[in-house]
Amino acid sequence: MAEAVVTQLANKLAEECLAVQAETGEDRLFMEVGEVLGASSQTLEEAFLTAVRTRMANDKARAFLARKLRDHRGKGGA
């Protein structure tokens, strides 16, 4: 039960943090938030950093695939 609460909190915080990062342009804001979390809860810090990094990795992978497809189509591929 406690793990589910930690995951839920971490996911919500990750979404909010990434939205603030996008608006402010502070691309390492999540690291600062992680430090704040780590001062009181290492468990939440780790869950938060995992949530942020997986979302960032997902976004990078999707952008990569979009570029690949755009490049392929630009070369006259089917």
Short mmCIF file of C-alpha atoms in Angstrom, two decimals:
data_model
loop_
_atom_site.label_atom_id
_atom_site.label_comp_id
_atom_site.label_asym_id
_atom_site.label_seq_id
_atom_site.Cartn_x
_atom_site.Cartn_y
_atom_site.Cartn_z
CA MET A 1 0.00 0.00 0.00
CA ALA A 2 2.76 2.45 0.92
CA GLU A 3 4.60 1.75 -2.34
CA ALA A 4 1.50 2.67 -4.33
CA VAL A 5 1.22 5.98 -2.51
CA VAL A 6 4.90 6.77 -3.12
CA THR A 7 4.57 5.93 -6.81
CA GLN A 8 1.43 8.02 -7.13
CA LEU A 9 3.04 11.01 -5.41
CA ALA A 10 6.23 10.66 -7.46
CA ASN A 11 4.33 10.46 -10.75
CA LYS A 12 2.22 13.51 -9.98
CA LEU A 13 5.24 15.51 -8.87
CA ALA A 14 7.21 14.42 -11.94
CA GLU A 15 4.43 15.63 -14.27
CA GLU A 16 4.26 18.97 -12.47
CA CYS A 17 8.02 19.39 -12.40
CA LEU A 18 8.39 18.64 -16.10
CA ALA A 19 5.66 21.16 -16.90
CA VAL A 20 7.48 23.83 -14.88
CA GLN A 21 10.77 22.87 -16.55
CA ALA A 22 9.21 23.27 -19.98
CA GLU A 23 7.76 26.66 -19.13
CA THR A 24 10.85 28.07 -17.40
CA GLY A 25 13.51 26.44 -19.56
CA GLU A 26 15.34 25.14 -16.48
CA ASP A 27 16.27 21.72 -17.85
CA ARG A 28 17.83 20.50 -14.58
CA LEU A 29 15.05 21.65 -12.26
CA PHE A 30 14.18 18.02 -11.56
CA MET A 31 17.60 17.56 -9.94
CA GLU A 32 16.94 20.46 -7.59
CA VAL A 33 13.54 19.03 -6.68
CA GLY A 34 15.23 15.67 -6.10
CA GLU A 35 17.63 17.29 -3.63
CA VAL A 36 14.72 18.87 -1.74
CA LEU A 37 12.99 15.49 -1.59
CA GLY A 38 16.15 13.67 -0.56
CA ALA A 39 16.48 15.85 2.52
CA SER A 40 13.34 14.29 3.95
CA SER A 41 12.55 11.13 2.00
CA GLN A 42 15.07 9.16 0.01
CA THR A 43 12.30 6.76 -1.03
CA LEU A 44 10.23 9.52 -2.62
CA GLU A 45 13.36 11.09 -4.13
CA GLU A 46 14.28 7.85 -5.91
CA ALA A 47 10.73 7.27 -7.13
CA PHE A 48 10.50 10.87 -8.36
CA LEU A 49 13.83 10.75 -10.21
CA THR A 50 12.83 7.46 -11.83
CA ALA A 51 9.48 8.93 -12.88
CA VAL A 52 11.15 12.02 -14.37
CA ARG A 53 13.90 10.10 -16.16
CA THR A 54 11.52 7.59 -17.69
CA ARG A 55 9.31 10.39 -19.00
CA MET A 56 12.32 12.26 -20.39
CA ALA A 57 13.64 9.08 -22.01
CA ASN A 58 10.23 8.39 -23.51
CA ASP A 59 10.07 11.92 -24.95
CA LYS A 60 13.56 11.60 -26.45
CA ALA A 61 12.75 8.22 -27.99
CA ARG A 62 9.52 9.53 -29.51
CA ALA A 63 11.35 12.55 -30.95
CA PHE A 64 14.00 10.22 -32.38
CA LEU A 65 11.35 8.05 -34.05
CA ALA A 66 9.59 11.11 -35.43
CA ARG A 67 12.87 12.36 -36.95
CA LYS A 68 13.60 8.94 -38.43
CA LEU A 69 10.19 8.78 -40.03
CA ARG A 70 10.41 12.38 -41.29
CA ASP A 71 13.85 11.67 -42.79
CA HIS A 72 12.63 8.46 -44.39
CA ARG A 73 9.62 10.16 -45.94
CA GLY A 74 11.78 13.08 -47.06
CA LYS A 75 13.95 10.69 -49.08
CA GLY A 76 10.93 9.53 -51.03
CA GLY A 77 10.40 6.38 -48.98
CA ALA A 78 7.04 4.70 -48.99
#
